[in-house]
Coordinates of C-alpha atoms and ligand atoms in Angstrom, one line a residue:
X1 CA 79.9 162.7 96.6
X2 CA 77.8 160.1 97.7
X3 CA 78.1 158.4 101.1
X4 CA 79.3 155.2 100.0
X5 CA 82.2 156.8 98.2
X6 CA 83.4 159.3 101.0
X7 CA 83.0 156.3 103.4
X8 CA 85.3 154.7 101.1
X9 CA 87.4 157.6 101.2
X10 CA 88.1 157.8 105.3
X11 CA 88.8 154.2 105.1
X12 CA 91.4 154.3 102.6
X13 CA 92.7 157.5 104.2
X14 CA 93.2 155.3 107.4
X15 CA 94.5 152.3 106.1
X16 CA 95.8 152.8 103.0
X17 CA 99.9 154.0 102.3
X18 CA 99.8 155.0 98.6
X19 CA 102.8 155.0 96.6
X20 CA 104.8 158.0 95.3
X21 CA 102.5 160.0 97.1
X22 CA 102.9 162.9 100.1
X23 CA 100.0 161.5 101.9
X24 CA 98.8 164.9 103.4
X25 CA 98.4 165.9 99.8
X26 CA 95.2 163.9 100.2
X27 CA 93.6 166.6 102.9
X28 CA 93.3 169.1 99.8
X29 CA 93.4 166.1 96.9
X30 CA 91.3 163.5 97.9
X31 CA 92.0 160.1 95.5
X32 CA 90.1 159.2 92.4
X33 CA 87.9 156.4 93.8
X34 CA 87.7 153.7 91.0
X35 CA 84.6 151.8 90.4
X36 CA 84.8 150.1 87.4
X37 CA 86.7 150.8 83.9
X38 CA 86.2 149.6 80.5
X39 CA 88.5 150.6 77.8
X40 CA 90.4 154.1 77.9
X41 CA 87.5 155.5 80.9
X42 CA 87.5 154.7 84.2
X43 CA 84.2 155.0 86.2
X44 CA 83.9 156.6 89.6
X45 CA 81.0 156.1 92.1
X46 CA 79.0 158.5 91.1
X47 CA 78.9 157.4 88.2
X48 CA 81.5 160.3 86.2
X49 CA 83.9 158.7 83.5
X50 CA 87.8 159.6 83.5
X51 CA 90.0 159.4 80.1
X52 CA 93.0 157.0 81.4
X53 CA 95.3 159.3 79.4
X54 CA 98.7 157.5 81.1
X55 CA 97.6 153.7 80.6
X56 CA 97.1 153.7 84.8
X57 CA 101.4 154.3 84.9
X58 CA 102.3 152.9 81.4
X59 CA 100.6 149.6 81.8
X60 CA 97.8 148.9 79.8
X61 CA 98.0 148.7 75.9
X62 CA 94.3 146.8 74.8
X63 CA 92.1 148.8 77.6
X64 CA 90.6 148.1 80.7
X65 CA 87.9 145.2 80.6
X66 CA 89.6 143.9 77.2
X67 CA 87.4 141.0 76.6
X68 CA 90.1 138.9 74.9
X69 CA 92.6 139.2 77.9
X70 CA 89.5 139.0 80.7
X71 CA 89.0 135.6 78.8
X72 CA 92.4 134.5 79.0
X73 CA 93.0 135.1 82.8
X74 CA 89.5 133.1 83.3
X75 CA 90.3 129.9 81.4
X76 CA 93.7 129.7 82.7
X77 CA 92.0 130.3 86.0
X78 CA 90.0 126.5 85.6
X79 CA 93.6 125.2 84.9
X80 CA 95.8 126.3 87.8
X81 CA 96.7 130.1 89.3
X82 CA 100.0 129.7 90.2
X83 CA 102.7 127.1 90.7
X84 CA 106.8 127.7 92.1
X85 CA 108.9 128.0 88.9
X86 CA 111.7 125.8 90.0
X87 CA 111.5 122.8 89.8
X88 CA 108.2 122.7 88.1
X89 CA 106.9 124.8 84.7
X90 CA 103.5 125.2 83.1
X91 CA 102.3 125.5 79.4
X92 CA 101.4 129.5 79.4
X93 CA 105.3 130.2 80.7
X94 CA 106.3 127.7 78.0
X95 CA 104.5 129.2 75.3
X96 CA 104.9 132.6 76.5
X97 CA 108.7 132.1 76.5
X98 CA 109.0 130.9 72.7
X99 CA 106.9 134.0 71.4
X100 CA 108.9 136.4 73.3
X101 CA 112.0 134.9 71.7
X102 CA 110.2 134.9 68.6
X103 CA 109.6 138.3 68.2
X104 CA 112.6 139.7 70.7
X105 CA 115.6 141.2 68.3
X106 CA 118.4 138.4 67.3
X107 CA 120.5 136.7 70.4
X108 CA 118.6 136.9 72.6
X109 CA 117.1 133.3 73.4
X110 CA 116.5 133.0 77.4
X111 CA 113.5 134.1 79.0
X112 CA 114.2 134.6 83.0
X113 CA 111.0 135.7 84.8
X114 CA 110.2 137.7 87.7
X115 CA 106.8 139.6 88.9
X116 CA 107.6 143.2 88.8
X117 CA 109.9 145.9 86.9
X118 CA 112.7 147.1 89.2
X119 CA 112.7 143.2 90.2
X120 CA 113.9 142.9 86.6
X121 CA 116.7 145.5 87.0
X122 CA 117.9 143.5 89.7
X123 CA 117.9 140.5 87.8
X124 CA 120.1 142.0 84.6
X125 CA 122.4 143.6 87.4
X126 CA 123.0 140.4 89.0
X127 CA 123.1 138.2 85.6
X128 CA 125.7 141.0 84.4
X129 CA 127.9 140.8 87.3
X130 CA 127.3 136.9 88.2
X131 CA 128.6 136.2 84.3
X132 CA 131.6 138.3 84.9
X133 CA 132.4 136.1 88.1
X134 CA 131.7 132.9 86.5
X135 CA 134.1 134.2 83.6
X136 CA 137.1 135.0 86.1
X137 CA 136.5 138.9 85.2
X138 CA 136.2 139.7 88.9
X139 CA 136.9 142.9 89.0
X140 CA 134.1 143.7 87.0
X141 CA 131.6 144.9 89.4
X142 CA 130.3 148.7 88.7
X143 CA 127.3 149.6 86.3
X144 CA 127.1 152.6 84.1
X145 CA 124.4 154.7 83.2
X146 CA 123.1 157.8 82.2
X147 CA 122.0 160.7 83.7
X148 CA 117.9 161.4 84.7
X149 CA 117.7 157.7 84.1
X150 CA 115.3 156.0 85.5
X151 CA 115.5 151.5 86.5
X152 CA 112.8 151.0 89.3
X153 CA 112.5 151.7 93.3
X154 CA 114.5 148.8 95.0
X155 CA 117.9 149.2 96.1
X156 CA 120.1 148.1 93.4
X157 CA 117.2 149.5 90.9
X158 CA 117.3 152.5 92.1
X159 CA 120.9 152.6 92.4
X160 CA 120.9 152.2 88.7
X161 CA 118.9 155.3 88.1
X162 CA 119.3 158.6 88.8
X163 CA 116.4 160.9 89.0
X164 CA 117.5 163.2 92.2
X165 CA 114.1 163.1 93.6
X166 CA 113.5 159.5 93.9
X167 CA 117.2 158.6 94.6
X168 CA 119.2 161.1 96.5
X169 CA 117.6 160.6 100.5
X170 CA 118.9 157.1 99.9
X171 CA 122.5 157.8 98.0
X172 CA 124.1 156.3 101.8
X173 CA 122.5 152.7 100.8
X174 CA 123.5 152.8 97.1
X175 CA 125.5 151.4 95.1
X176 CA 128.3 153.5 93.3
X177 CA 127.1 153.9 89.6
X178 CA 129.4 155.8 86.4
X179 CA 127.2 158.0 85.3
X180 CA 127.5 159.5 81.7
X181 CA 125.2 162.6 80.3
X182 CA 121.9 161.9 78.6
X183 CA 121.9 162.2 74.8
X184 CA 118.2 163.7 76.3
X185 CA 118.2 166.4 73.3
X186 CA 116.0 169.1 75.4
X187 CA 119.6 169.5 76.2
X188 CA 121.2 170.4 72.9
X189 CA 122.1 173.7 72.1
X190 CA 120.0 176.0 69.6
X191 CA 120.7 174.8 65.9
X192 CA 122.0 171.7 67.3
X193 CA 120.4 168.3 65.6
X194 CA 119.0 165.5 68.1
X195 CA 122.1 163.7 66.2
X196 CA 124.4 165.9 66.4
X197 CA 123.9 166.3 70.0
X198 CA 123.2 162.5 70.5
X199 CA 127.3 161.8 68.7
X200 CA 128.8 165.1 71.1
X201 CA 127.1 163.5 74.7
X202 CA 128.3 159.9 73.3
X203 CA 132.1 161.1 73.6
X204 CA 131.2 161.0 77.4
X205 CA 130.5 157.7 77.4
X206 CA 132.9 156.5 75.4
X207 CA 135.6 158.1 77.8
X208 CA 133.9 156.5 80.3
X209 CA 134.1 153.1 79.2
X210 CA 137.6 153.6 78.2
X211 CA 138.5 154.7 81.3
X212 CA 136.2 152.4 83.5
X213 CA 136.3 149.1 81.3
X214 CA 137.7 146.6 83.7
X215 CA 135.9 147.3 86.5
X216 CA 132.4 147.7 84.2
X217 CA 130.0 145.1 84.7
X218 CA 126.9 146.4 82.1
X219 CA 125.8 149.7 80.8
X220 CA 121.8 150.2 81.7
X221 CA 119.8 152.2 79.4
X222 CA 116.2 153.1 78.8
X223 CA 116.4 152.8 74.8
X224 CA 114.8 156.2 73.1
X225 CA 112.8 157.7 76.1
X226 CA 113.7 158.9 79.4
X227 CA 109.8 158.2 80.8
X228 CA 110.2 158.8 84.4
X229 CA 113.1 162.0 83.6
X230 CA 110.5 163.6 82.1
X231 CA 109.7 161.6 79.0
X232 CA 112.7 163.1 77.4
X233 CA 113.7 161.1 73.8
X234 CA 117.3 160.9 71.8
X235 CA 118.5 159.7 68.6
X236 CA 118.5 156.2 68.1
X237 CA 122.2 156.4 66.8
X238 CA 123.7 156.9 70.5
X239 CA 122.0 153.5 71.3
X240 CA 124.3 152.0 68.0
X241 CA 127.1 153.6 69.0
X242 CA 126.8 152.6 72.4
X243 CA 126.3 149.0 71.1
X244 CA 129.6 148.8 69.2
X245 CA 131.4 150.7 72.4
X246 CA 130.0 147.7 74.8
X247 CA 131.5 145.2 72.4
X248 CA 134.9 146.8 71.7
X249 CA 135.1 147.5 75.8
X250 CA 133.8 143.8 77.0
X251 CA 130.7 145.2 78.3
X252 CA 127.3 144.2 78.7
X253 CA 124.1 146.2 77.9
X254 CA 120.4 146.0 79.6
X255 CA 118.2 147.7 77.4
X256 CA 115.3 148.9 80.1
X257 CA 112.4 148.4 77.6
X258 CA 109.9 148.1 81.0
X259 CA 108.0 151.4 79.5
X260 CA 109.2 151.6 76.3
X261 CA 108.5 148.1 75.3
X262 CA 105.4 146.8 73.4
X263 CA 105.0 149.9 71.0
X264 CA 104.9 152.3 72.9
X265 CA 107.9 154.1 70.8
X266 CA 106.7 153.6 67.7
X267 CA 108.0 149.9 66.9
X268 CA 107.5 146.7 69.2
X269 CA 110.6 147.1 71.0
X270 CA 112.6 150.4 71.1
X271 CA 116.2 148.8 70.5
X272 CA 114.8 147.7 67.1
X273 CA 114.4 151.9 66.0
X274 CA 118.3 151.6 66.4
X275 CA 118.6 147.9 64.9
X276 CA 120.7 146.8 68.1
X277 CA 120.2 143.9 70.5
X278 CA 121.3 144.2 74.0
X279 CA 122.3 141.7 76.0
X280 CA 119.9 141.9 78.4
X281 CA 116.3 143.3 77.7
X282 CA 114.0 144.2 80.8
X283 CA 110.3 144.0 80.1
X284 CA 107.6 144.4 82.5
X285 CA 104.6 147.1 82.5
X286 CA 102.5 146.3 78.9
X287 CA 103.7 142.8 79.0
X288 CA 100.5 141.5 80.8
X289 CA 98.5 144.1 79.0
X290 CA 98.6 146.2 82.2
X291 CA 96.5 143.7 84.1
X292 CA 98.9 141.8 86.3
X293 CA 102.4 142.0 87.6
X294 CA 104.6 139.8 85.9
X295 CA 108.1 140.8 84.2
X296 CA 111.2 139.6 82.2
X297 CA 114.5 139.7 81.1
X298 CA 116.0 138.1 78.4
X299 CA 119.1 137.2 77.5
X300 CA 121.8 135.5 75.0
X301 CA 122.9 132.1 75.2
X302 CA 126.5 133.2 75.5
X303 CA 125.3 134.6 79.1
X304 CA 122.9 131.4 79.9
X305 CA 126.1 129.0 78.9
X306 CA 128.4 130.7 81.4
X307 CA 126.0 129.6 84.4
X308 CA 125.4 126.0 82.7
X309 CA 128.1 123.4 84.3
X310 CA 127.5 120.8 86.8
X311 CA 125.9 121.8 90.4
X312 CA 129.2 121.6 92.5
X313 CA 130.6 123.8 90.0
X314 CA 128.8 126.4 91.8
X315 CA 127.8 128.7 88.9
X316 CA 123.9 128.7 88.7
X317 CA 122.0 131.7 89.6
X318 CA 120.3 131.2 92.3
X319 CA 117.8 133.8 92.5
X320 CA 113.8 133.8 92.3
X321 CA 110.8 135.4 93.2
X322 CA 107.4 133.6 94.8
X323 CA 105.5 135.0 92.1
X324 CA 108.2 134.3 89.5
X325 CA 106.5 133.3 85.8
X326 CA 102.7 133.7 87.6
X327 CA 100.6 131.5 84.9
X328 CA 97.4 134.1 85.3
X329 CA 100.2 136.9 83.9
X330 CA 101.8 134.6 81.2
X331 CA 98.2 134.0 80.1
X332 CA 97.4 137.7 79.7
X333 CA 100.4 138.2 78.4
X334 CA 99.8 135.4 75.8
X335 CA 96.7 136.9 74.7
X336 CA 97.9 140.6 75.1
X337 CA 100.7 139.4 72.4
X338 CA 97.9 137.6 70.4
X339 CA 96.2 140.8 70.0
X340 CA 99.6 142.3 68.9
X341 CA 99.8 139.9 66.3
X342 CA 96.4 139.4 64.8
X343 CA 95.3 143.6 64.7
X344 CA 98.7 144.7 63.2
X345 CA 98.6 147.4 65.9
X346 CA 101.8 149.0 65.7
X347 CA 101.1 150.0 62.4
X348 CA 97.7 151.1 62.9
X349 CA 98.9 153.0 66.0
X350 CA 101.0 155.0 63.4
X351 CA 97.3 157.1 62.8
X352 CA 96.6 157.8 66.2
X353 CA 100.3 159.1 66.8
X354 CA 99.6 161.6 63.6
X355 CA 96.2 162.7 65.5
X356 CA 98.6 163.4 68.7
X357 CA 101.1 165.1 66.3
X358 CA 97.8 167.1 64.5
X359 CA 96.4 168.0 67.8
X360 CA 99.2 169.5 69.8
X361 CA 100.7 171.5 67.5
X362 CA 98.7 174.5 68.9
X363 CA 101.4 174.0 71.7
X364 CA 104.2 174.9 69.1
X365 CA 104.3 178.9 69.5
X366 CA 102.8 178.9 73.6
X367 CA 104.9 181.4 75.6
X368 CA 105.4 178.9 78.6
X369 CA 105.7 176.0 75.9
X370 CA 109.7 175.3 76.1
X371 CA 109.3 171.5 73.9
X372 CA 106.4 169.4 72.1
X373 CA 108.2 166.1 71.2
X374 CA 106.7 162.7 70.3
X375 CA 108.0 159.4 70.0
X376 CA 105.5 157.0 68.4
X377 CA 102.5 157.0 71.4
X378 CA 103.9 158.6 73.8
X379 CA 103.3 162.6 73.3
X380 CA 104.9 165.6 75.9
X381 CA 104.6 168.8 76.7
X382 CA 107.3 170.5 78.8
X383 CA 105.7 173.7 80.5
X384 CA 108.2 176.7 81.5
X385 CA 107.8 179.9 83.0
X386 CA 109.9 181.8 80.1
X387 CA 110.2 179.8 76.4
X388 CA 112.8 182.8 75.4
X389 CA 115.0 181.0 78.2
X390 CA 113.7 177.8 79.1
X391 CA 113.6 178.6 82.8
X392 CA 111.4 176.2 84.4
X393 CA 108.7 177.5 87.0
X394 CA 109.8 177.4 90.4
X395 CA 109.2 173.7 91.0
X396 CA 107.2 174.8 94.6
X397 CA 104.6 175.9 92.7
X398 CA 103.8 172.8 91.2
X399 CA 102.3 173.9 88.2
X400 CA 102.1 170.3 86.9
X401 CA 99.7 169.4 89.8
X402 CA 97.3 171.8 88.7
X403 CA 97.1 170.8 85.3
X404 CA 96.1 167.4 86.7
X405 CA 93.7 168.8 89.3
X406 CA 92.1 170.4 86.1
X407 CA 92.0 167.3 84.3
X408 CA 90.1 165.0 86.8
X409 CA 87.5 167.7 87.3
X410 CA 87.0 167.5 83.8
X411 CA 87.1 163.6 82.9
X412 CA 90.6 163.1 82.2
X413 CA 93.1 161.2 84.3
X414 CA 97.3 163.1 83.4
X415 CA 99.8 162.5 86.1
X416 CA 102.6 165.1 84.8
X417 CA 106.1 164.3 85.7
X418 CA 107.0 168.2 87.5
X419 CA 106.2 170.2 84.8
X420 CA 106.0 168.2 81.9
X421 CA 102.6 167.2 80.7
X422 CA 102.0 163.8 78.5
X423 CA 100.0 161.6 77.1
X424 CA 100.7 157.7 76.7
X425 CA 97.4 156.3 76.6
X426 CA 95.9 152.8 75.7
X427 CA 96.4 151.8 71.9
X428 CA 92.4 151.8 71.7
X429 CA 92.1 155.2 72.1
X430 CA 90.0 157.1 69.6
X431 CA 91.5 159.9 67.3
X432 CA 88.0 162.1 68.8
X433 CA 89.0 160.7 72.4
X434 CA 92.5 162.4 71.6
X435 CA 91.2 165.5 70.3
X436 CA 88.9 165.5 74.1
X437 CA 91.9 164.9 76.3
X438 CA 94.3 167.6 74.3
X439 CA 91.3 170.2 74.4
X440 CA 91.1 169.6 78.5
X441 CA 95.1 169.6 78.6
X442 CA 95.1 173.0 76.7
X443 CA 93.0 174.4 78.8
X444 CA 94.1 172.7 82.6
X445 CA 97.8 174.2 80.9
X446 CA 96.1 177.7 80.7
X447 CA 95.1 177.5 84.0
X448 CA 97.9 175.9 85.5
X449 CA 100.4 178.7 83.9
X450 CA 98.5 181.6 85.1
Ligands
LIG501 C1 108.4 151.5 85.8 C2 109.8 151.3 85.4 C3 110.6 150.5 86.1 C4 110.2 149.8 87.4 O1 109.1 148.9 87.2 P1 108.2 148.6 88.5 O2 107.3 147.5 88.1 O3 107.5 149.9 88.8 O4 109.1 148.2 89.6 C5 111.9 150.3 85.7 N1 112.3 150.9 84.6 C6 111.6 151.7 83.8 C7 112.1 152.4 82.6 C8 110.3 152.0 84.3 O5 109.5 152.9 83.6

């Protein structure tokens, strides 16, 4: 290490909170100190190159350093940074609004803006509930989910989700959620199709909503993947069904597309794998290309008419953000969808999700393998201590951590969820960068199993 970095170091050590972090795991861990990156490596400062193998949390798509998006943020620089959104509006949140419409599944027509993801949770939540008000449905006031969910950090966000060990210390602050079973099909039994199990954990729901109805505001899903649970995946059917439930019930549904969104399943947007539009769709992470904060929900005009009257009517929602609609984001995002368009990437993604398929197939048969699955680009590996059972290693022992501490000494950056290993790297990853990255996850897992 040399002195520059380890100053570095002490300084952040004394300054710096990290997030989702035990900070005294950084005596024995210290942090990756990030010079520069360019593409899928990031460069520390001494000068040794780390395979972003998670997209730095799901964010960037086109790599770090993208030329085309660099460009973007610099000319819209010359023009203006940032403006409020009310009450004034700029060309790259104009433009950027029609193209998400444009390519955004049927009804959905509204683009409302924030600056972060779990900003955007709170946003659908409200919207939900506010339309219900404005509709006379007053009672309708509770959300629905499912369980191992996951919506964001903030209070009503997190409410929303349920992943014990982000939410449970706080369950006194929280609002009361339904929550139905994940269609997650680790779950199902032996013999028992992703379907099958996706149409027996639906009956749940729909039990649910038959029961709960008039007191339901919105069901809030994360279409196809369960990132933060684990990156655990179910049959796009229960998202169908679900659809025809909401609209026999009177019920809204936010489709969570913050990680999922922007191809990471496979197809732009996840709902589209189930041919469904939700009433509200969240987006945030990929949206700027993973280079600024910026997110979005969109919505129908049935919802955008319900807040439309004259001001004493006292209907409009009245909610913002500083940073709302930032014009540096909507610029990367411009250019970020640009790229989309013009390099066909989702289907020349389908390659590089055959080379994942190809390469961790050696996982198939390990003894403390319990589950490979895939969904388009994201890939995962669920590590247990006995496959005949599927009990999981104490979760003390952090077996997870090691495979990461094995990774970053050999030039890959993994951040496991517990015990489940994955890759969701950015799109311009190379199939012999994949074959690199699985080879050092084979062998941190070997290690980290031990
Ligand atoms: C990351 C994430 C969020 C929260 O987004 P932030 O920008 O981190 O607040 C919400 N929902 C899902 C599915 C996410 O993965």
């Amino acid at each position: 290490m040399n002195l520059h970095s380890s100053d570095l170091r002490q300084r952040d050590l004394a300054s710096v909170w990290h997030p989702c972090t035990q900070m005294k795991d950084l005596e024995r861990f210290p942090v990756l100190l990030v010079k520069s990156a360019k593409g899928v490596w990031l460069e520390d400062f001494e000068g040794k190159h780390y395979l972003d193998a998670i997209s730095s949390w799901w964010v960037n798509v086109f790599g770090h350093g993208n030329e085309r998006i660099n460009q973007a943020i610099r000319q819209q620089l010359d023009l203006v940074g940032h403006v409020l959104l009310a009450g004034c509006s700029h060309e790259p949140v104009i433009r950027l609004s029609e193209r998400l419409v444009e390519i955004a599944p049927e009804p959905l027509q509204k683009c409302f803006f924030a600056d972060n993801g779990s900003s955007a949770i709170e946003v659908a939540m409200k919207m939900s509930f506010h339309y219900w008000q404005n509709s006379g449905k007053r009672k309708k006031t509770r959300f629905v989910n499912l369980s191992n969910s996951y919506h964001g950090e903030t209070i009503g966000a997190l409410s929303a989700g349920d992943v014990p060990l982000f939410k449970q210390v706080y369950e006194p602050l929280l609002l009361d959620t339904i929550t139905a079973p994940s269609p997650d099909s680790y779950n199902r039994e032996p013999g028992e199709s992703a379907l099958e199990f996706a149409r027996r954990m639906f009956v749940y729901m729909d039990e649910i909503l038959q029961k709960h109805h008039e007191e339901v505001s919105a069901v809030i899903v994360e279409p196809l993947v369960q990132c933060a649970g684990g990156m655990r995946m179910y049959d796009p059917e229960y998202l169908g069904m679900l659809r025809k439930a909401c609209d026999l019930y009177g019920v809204h549904l936010i489709a969570d597309e913050i990680a999922v969104g922007f191809g990471r399943t496979g197809s732009m947007f996840a709902c589209e794998q189930a041919g469904i539009a939700p009433d509200f769709m969240c987006l945030s992470k990929a949206l700027t290309g993973g280079y600024l904060p910026l997110s979005v929900v969109l919505t129908t005009d049935q919802v955008y008419d319900a807040f439309y009257a004259e001001y004493t009517g006292m209907k409009a929602f009245l909610h913002s953000h500083s940073y709302t609609g930032n014009a540096l984001g909507c610029a990367a995002a411009l250019a970020t969808l640009d790229i989309f368009r013009e390099e066909n990437v989702i289907e020349s993604n389908k390659n590089l999700t055959v080379e994942f398929a190809r390469q961790t197939e050696r996982f198939a048969d390990h003894p403390n393998v319990a589950d490979v699955r895939q969904r388009g680009m994201i890939t995962a590996i669920e590590l247990v201590r006995d496959r005949a059972t599927n009990e999981p290693f104490p979760w003390q022992e952090r077996r997870g951590l090691r495979v990461q501490r094995y990774g970053l000494e050999h030039g890959v950056l993994l951040r496991p969820l517990g015990d489940v290993v994955y890759f969701m790297p950015p799109y311009v990853i190379t199939p012999e960068e994949i074959r690199m990255l699985v080879e050092v996850a084979e062998r941190g897992i070997e290690h980290a199993v031990r």
